[in-house]
PDB file of C-alpha atoms and ligand atoms in Angstrom:
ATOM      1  CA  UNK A   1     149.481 114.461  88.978  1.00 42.00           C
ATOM      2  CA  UNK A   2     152.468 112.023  90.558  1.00 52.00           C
ATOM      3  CA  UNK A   3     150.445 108.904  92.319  1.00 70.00           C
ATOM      4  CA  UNK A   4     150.102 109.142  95.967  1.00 81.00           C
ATOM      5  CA  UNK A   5     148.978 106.484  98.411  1.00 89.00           C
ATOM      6  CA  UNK A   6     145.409 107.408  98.680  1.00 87.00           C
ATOM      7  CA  UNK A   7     145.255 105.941 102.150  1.00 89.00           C
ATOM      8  CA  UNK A   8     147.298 105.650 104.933  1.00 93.00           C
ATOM      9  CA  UNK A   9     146.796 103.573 108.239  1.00 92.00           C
ATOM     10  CA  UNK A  10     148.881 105.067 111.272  1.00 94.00           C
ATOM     11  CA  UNK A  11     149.763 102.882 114.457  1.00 90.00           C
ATOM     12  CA  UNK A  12     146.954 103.158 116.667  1.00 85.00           C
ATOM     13  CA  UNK A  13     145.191 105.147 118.269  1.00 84.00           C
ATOM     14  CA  UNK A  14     145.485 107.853 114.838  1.00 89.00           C
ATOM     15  CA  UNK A  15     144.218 105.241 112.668  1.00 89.00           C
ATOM     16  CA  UNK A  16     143.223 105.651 108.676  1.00 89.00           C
ATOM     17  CA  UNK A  17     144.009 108.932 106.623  1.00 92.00           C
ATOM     18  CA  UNK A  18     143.031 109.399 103.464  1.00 88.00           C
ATOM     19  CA  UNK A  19     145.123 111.375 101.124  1.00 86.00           C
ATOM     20  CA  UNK A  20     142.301 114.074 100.631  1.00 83.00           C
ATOM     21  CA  UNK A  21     142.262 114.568 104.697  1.00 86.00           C
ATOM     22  CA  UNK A  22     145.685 115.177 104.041  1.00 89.00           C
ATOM     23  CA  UNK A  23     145.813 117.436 102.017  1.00 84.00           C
ATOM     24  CA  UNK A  24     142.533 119.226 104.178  1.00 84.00           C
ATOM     25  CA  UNK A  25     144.470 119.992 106.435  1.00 87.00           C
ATOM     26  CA  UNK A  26     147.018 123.195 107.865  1.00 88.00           C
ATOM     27  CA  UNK A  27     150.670 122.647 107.079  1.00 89.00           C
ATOM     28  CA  UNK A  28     151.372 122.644 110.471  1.00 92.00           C
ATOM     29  CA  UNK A  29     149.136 119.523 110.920  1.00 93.00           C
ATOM     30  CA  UNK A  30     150.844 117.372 108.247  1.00 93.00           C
ATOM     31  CA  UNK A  31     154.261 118.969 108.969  1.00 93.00           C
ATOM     32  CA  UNK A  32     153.784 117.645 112.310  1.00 94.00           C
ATOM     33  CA  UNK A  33     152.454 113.747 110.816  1.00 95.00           C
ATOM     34  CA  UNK A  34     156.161 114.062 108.536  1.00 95.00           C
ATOM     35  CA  UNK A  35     158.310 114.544 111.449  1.00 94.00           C
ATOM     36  CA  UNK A  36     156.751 111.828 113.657  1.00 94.00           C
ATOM     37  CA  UNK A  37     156.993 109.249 110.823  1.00 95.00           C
ATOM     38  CA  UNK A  38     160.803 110.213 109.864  1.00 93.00           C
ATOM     39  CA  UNK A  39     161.167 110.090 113.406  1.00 93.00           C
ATOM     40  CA  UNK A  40     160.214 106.922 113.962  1.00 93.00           C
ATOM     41  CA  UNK A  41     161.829 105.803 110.766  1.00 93.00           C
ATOM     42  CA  UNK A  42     165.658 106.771 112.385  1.00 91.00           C
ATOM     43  CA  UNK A  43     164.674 104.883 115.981  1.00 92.00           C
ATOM     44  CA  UNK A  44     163.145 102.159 114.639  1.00 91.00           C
ATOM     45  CA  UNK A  45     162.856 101.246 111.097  1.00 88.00           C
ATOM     46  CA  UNK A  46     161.045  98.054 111.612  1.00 87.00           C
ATOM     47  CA  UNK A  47     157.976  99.559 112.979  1.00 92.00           C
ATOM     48  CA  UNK A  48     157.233 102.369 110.985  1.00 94.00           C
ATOM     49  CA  UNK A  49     154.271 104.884 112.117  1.00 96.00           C
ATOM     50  CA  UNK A  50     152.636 105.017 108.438  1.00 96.00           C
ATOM     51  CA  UNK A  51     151.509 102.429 106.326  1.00 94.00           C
ATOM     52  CA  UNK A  52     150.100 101.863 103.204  1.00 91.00           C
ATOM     53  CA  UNK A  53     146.545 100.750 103.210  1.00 87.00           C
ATOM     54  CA  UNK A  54     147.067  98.732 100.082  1.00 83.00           C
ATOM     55  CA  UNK A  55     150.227  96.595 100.419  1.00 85.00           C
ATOM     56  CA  UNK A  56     151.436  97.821 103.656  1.00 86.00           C
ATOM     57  CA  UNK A  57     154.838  99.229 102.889  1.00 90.00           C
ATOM     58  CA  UNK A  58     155.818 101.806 105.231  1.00 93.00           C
ATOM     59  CA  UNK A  59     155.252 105.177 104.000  1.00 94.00           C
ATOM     60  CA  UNK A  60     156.378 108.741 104.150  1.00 94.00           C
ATOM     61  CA  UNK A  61     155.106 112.932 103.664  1.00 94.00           C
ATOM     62  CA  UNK A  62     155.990 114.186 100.486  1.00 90.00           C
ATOM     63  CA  UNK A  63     155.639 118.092 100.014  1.00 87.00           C
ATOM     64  CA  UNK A  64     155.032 118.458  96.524  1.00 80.00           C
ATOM     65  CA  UNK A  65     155.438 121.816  95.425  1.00 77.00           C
ATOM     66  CA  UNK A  66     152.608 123.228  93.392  1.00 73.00           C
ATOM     67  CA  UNK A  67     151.596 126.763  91.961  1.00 72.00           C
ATOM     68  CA  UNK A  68     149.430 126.965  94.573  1.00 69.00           C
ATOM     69  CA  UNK A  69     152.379 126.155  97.232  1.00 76.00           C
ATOM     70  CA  UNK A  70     152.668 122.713  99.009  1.00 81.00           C
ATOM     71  CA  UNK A  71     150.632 120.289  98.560  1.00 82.00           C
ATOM     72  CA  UNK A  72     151.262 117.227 101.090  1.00 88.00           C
ATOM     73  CA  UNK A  73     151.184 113.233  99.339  1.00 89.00           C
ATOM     74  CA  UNK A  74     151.888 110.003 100.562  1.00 93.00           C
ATOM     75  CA  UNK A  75     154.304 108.166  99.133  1.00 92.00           C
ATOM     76  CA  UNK A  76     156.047 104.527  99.707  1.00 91.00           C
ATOM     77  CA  UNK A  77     159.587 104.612 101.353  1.00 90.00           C
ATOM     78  CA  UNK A  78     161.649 102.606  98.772  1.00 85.00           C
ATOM     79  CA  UNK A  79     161.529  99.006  98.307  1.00 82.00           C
ATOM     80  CA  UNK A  80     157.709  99.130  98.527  1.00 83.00           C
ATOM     81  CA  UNK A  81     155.671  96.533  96.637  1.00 79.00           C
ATOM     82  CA  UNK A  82     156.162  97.221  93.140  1.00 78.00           C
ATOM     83  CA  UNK A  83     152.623  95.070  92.321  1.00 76.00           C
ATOM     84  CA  UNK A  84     151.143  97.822  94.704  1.00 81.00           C
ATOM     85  CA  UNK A  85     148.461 100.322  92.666  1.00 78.00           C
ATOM     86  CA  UNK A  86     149.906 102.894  94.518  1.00 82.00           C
ATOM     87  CA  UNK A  87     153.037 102.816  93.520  1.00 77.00           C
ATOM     88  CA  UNK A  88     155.288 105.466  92.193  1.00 71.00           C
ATOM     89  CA  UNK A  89     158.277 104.129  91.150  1.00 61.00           C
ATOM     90  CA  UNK A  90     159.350 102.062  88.399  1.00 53.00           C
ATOM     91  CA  UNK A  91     156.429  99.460  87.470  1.00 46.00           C
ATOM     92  CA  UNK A  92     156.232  96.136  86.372  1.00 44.00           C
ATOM     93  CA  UNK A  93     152.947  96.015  85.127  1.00 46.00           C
ATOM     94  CA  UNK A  94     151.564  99.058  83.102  1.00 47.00           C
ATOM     95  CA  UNK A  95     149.058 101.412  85.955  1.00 48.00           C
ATOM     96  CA  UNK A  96     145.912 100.782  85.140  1.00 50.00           C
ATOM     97  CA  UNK A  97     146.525  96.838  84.959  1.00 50.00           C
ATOM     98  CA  UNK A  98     147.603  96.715  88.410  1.00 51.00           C
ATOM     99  CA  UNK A  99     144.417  96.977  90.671  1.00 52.00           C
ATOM    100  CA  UNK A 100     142.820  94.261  88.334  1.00 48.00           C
ATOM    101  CA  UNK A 101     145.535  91.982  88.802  1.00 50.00           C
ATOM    102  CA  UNK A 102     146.682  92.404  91.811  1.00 48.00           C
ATOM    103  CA  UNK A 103     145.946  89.691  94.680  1.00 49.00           C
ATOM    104  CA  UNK A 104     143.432  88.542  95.830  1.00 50.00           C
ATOM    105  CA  UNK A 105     143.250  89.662  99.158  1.00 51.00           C
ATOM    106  CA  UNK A 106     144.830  93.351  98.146  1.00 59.00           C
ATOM    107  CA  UNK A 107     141.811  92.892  95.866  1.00 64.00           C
ATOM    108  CA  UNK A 108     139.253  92.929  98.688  1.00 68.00           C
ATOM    109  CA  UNK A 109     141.026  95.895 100.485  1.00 70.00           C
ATOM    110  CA  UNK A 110     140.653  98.210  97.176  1.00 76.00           C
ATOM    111  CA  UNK A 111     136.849  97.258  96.952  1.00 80.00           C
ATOM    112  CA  UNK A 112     136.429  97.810 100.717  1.00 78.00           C
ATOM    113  CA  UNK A 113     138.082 101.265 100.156  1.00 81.00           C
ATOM    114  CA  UNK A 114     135.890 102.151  96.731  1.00 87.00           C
ATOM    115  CA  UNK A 115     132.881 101.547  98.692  1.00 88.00           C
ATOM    116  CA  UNK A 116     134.195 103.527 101.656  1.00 84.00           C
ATOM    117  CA  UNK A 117     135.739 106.353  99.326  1.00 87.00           C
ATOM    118  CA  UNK A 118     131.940 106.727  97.023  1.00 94.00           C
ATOM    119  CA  UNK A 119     130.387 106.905 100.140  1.00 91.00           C
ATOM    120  CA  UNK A 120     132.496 109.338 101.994  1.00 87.00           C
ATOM    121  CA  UNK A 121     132.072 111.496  98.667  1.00 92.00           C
ATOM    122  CA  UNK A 122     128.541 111.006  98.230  1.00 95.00           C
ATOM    123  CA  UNK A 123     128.331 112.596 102.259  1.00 91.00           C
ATOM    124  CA  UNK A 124     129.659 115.710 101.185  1.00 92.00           C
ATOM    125  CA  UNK A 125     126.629 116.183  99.016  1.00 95.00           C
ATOM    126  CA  UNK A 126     123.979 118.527 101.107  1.00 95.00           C
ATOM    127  CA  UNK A 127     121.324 116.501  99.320  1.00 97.00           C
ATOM    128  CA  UNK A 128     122.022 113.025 100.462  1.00 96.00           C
ATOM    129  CA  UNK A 129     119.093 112.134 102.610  1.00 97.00           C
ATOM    130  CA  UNK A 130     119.987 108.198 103.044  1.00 95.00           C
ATOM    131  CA  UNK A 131     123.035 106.608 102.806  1.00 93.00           C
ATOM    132  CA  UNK A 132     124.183 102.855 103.558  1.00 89.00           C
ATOM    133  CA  UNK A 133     127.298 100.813 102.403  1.00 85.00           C
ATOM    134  CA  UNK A 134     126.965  97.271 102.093  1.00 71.00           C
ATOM    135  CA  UNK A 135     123.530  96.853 103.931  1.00 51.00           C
ATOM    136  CA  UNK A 136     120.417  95.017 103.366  1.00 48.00           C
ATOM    137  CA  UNK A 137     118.646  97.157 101.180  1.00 48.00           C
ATOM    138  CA  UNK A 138     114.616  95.844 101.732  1.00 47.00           C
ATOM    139  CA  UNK A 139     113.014  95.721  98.126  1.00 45.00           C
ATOM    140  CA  UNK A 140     110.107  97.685  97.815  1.00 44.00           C
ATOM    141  CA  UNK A 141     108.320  95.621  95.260  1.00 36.00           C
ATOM    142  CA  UNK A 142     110.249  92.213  95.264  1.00 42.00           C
ATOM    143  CA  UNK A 143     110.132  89.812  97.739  1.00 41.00           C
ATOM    144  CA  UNK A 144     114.192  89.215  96.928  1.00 44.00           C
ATOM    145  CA  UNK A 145     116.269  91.421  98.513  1.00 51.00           C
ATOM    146  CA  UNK A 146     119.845  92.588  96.682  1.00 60.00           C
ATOM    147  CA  UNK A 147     122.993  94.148  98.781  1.00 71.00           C
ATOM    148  CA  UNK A 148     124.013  96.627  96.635  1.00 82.00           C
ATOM    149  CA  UNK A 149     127.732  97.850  97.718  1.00 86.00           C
ATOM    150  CA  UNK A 150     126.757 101.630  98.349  1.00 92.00           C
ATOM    151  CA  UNK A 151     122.729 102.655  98.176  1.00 92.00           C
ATOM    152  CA  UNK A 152     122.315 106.707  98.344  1.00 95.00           C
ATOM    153  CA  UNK A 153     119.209 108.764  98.175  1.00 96.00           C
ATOM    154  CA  UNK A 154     119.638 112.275  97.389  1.00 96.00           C
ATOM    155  CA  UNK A 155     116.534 114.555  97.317  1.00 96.00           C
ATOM    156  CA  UNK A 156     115.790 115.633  94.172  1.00 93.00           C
ATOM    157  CA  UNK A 157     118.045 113.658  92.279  1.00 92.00           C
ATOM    158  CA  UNK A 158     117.258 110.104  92.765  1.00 92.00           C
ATOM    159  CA  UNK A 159     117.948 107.011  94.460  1.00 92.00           C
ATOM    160  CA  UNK A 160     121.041 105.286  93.652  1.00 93.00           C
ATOM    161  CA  UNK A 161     122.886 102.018  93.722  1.00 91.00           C
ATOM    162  CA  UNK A 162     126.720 101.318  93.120  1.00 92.00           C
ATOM    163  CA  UNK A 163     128.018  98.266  92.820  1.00 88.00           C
ATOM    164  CA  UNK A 164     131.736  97.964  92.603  1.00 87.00           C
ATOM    165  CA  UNK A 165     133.164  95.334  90.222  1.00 85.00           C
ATOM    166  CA  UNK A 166     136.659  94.737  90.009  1.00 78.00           C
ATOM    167  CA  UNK A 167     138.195  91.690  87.898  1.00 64.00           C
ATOM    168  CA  UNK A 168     136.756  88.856  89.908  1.00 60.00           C
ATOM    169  CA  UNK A 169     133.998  86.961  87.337  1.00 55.00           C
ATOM    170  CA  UNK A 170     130.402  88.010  88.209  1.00 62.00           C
ATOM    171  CA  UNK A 171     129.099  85.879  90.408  1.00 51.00           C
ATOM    172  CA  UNK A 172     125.415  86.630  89.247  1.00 58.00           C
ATOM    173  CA  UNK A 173     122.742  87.791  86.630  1.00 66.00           C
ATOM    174  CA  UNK A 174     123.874  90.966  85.645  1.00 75.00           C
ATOM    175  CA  UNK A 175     120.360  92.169  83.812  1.00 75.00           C
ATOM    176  CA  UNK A 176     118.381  90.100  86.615  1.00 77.00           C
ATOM    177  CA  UNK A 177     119.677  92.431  88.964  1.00 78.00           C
ATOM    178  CA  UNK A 178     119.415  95.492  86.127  1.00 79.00           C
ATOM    179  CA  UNK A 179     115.568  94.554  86.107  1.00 79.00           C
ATOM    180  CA  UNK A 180     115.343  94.511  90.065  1.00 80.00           C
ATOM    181  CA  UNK A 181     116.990  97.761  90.832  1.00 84.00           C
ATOM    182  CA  UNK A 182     114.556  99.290  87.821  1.00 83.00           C
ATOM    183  CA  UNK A 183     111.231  98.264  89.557  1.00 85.00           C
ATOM    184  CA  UNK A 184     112.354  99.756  92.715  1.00 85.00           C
ATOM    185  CA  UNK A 185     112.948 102.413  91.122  1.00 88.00           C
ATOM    186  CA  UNK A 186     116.465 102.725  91.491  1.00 90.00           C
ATOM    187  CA  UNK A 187     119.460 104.123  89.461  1.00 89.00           C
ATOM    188  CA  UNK A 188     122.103 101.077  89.098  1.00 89.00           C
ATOM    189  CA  UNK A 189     125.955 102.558  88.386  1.00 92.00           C
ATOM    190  CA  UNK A 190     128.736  99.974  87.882  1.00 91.00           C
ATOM    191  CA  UNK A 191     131.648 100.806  89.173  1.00 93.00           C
ATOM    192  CA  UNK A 192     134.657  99.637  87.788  1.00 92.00           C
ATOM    193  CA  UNK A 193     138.663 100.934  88.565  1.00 89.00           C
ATOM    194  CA  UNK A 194     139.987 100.375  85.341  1.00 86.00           C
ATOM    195  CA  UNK A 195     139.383  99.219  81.848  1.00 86.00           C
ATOM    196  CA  UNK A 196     142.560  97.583  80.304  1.00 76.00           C
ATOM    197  CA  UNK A 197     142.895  94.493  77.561  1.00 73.00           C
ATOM    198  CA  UNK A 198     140.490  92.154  76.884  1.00 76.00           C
ATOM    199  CA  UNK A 199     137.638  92.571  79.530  1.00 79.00           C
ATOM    200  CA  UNK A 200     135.799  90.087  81.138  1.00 78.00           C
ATOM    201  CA  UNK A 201     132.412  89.183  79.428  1.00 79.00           C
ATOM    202  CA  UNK A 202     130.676  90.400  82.869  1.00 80.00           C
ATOM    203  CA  UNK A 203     132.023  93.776  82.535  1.00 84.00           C
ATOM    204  CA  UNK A 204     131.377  93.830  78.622  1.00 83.00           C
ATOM    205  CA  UNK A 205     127.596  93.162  79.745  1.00 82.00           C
ATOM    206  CA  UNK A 206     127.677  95.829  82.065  1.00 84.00           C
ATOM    207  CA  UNK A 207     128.960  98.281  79.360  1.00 85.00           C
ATOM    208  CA  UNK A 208     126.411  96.806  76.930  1.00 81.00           C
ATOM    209  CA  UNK A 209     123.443  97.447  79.720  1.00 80.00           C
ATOM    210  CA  UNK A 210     124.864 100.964  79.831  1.00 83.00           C
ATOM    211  CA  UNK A 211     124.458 101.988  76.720  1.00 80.00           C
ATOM    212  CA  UNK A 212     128.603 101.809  75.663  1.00 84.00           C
ATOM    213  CA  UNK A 213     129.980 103.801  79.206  1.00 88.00           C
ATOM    214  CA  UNK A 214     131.841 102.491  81.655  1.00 91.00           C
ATOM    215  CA  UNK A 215     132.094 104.573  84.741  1.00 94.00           C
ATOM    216  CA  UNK A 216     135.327 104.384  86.699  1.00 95.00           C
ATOM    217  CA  UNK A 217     136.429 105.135  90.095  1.00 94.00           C
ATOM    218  CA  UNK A 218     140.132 105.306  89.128  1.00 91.00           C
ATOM    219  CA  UNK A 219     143.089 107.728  90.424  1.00 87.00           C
ATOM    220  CA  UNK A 220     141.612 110.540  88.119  1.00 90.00           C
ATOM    221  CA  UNK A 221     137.946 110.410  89.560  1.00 94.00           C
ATOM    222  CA  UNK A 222     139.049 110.064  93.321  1.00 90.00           C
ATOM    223  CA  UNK A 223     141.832 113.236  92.301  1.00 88.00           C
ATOM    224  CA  UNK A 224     138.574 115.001  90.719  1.00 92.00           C
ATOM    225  CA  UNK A 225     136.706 113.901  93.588  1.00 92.00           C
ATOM    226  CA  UNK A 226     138.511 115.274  95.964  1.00 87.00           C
ATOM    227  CA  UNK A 227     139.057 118.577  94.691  1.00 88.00           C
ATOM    228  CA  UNK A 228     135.125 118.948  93.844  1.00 91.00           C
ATOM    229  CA  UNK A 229     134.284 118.100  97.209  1.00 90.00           C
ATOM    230  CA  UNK A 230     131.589 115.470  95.762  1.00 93.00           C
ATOM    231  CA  UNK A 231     132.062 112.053  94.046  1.00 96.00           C
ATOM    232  CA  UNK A 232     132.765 112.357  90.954  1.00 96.00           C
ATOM    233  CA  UNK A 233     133.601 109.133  88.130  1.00 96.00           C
ATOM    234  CA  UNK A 234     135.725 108.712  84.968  1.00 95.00           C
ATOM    235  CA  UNK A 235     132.692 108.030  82.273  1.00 93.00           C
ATOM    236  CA  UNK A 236     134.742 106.290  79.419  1.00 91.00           C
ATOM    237  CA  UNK A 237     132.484 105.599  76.193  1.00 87.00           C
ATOM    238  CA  UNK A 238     133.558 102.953  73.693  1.00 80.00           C
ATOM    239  CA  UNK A 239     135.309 104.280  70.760  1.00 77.00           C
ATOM    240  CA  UNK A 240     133.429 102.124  67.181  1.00 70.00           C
ATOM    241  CA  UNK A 241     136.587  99.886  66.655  1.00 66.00           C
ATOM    242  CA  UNK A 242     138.616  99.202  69.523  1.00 67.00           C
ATOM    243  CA  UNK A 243     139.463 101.179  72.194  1.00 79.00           C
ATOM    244  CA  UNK A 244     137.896 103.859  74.042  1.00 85.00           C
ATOM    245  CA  UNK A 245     137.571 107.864  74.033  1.00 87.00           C
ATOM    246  CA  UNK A 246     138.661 109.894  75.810  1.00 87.00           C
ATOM    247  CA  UNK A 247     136.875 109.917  79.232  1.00 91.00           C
ATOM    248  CA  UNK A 248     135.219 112.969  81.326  1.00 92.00           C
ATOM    249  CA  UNK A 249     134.645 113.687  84.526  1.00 94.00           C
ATOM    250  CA  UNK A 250     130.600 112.988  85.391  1.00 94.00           C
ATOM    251  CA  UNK A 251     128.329 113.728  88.368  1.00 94.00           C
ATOM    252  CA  UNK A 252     125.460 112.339  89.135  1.00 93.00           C
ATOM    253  CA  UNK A 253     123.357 114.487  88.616  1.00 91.00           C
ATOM    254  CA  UNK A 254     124.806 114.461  84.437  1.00 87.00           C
ATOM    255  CA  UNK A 255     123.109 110.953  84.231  1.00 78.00           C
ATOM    256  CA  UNK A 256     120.084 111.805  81.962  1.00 62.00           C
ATOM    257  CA  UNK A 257     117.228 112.261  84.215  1.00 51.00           C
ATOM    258  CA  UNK A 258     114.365 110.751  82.280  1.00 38.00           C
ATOM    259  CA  UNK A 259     115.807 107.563  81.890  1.00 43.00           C
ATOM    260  CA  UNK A 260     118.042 107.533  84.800  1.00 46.00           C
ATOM    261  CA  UNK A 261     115.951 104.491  85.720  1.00 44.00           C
ATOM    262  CA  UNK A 262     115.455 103.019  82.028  1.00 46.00           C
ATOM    263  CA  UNK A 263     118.691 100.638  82.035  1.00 43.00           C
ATOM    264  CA  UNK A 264     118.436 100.778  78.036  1.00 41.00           C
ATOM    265  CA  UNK A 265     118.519 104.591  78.147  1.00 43.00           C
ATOM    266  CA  UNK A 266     122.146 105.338  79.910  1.00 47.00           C
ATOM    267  CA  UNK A 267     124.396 107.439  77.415  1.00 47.00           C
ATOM    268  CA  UNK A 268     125.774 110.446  79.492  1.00 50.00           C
ATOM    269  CA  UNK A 269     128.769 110.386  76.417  1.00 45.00           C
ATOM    270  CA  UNK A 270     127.941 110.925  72.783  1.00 39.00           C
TER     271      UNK A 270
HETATM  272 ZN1   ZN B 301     151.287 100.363  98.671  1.00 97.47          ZN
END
């Protein structure tokens, strides 16, 4: 699938689109959205209708044509922000190394939008019965509270806590926080965007904690996502030498259920 902006923020009063309300919606609806922004473009180029959440580039409708007829994308006008995650053209640093190493405040608007994206997915599920994004979660059994980034209960699955980790250094006990989220009885999911060179020893942790996978919230899960109508994440598990196999799609409710809560019992890959 070409890379499309994910999100797009439109001047006021319109506001933030996501690709997959995008695409959601009738051709005449993002027909309309194309015209106004090439519109706008020809009368006045330095305010453009549409821009990129991520590096703020003005961008543009592209009808891609599928089997299935036209499917609408965003996509950066030219002389976008080549650093940009989101960008199509000719890169300087390989894909999946850009989100990681992008800056830092570009950094805080991806994990802003991860949250917002896992959440928005985990809505669509008819089970969720509790949802909260970056909220005091009150602990049960410890006196400590944590915040975890996204906390979800869905009945008959579980409760659920993602935390979203991108390349920053962890700032804090990774099995503390493991051993917390257990005794509330709590499934704990790290979330990372990408998995590329020599990863930080927080994330190898992590990946150690879970048993060898690494779940992602990359272009492929929010793609998958999207067309599932439910979140779903990249599960990558380490390959013996180096490297990793190929990943698969996962839901949540793939996570083995009897030790969803046992940290030491996560292996949803063999
Ligand atoms: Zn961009």
């Amino acid at each position: 699938m070409q890379r499309t902006v994910e999100i797009a923020e439109f001047e006021l009063p319109r506001g933030r689109i996501t690709v997959g309300e995008l695409m959601a919606m009738e051709p005449a609806g993002w027909e309309h959205l194309r015209s106004e922004i090439n519109l706008r473009r020809t009368a006045d180029p330095d305010r453009p209708l549409a821009r990129c959440h991520y590096c703020q580039s003005s961008i543009y409708i592209r009808a891609q044509a599928t089997r299935d007829g036209n499917v609408p994308m965003f996509v950066h006008f030219q002389g976008a922000d080549p650093e940009c995650p989101w960008f199509a053209g000719k890169n300087v640093v390989p894909d999946d190394a850009r989100a990681a190493q992008y800056r830092g405040h570009q950094e805080c608007a991806l994990h802003r939008w991860m949250c917002d994206m896992i959440a928005r997915f985990l809505e669509m599920d008819p089970r969720l019965t509790k949802l909260s994004v970056d909220r005091y979660l009150k602990p049960q059994i410890e006196e400590r509270g944590r915040y975890p980034d996204v906390y979800a209960e869905l009945d008959g699955l579980g409760k659920f806590a993602f935390e979203v980790q991108l390349s920053k250094p962890f700032a804090f006990e990774i099995a503390a926080r493991h051993r917390h989220y257990q005794a509330e009885g709590v499934s704990l999911i790290w979330v990372f965007r990408a998995l590329d060179g020599e990863l930080p020893q927080g994330f190898r942790d992590v990946i150690t904690m879970q048993r060898g996978n690494a779940f992602l919230f990359d272009d492929a899960a929010f793609n998958a996502s999207v067309a599932a109508n439910g979140l779903r994440l990249s599960a990558y598990v380490e390959a013996d030498s180096s490297g990793w196999r190929k990943p698969r799609f996962v839901r949540l409710d793939d996570l083995p259920r009897a030790s969803r809560s046992d940290v030491a019992g996560w292996r949803v890959v063999d």
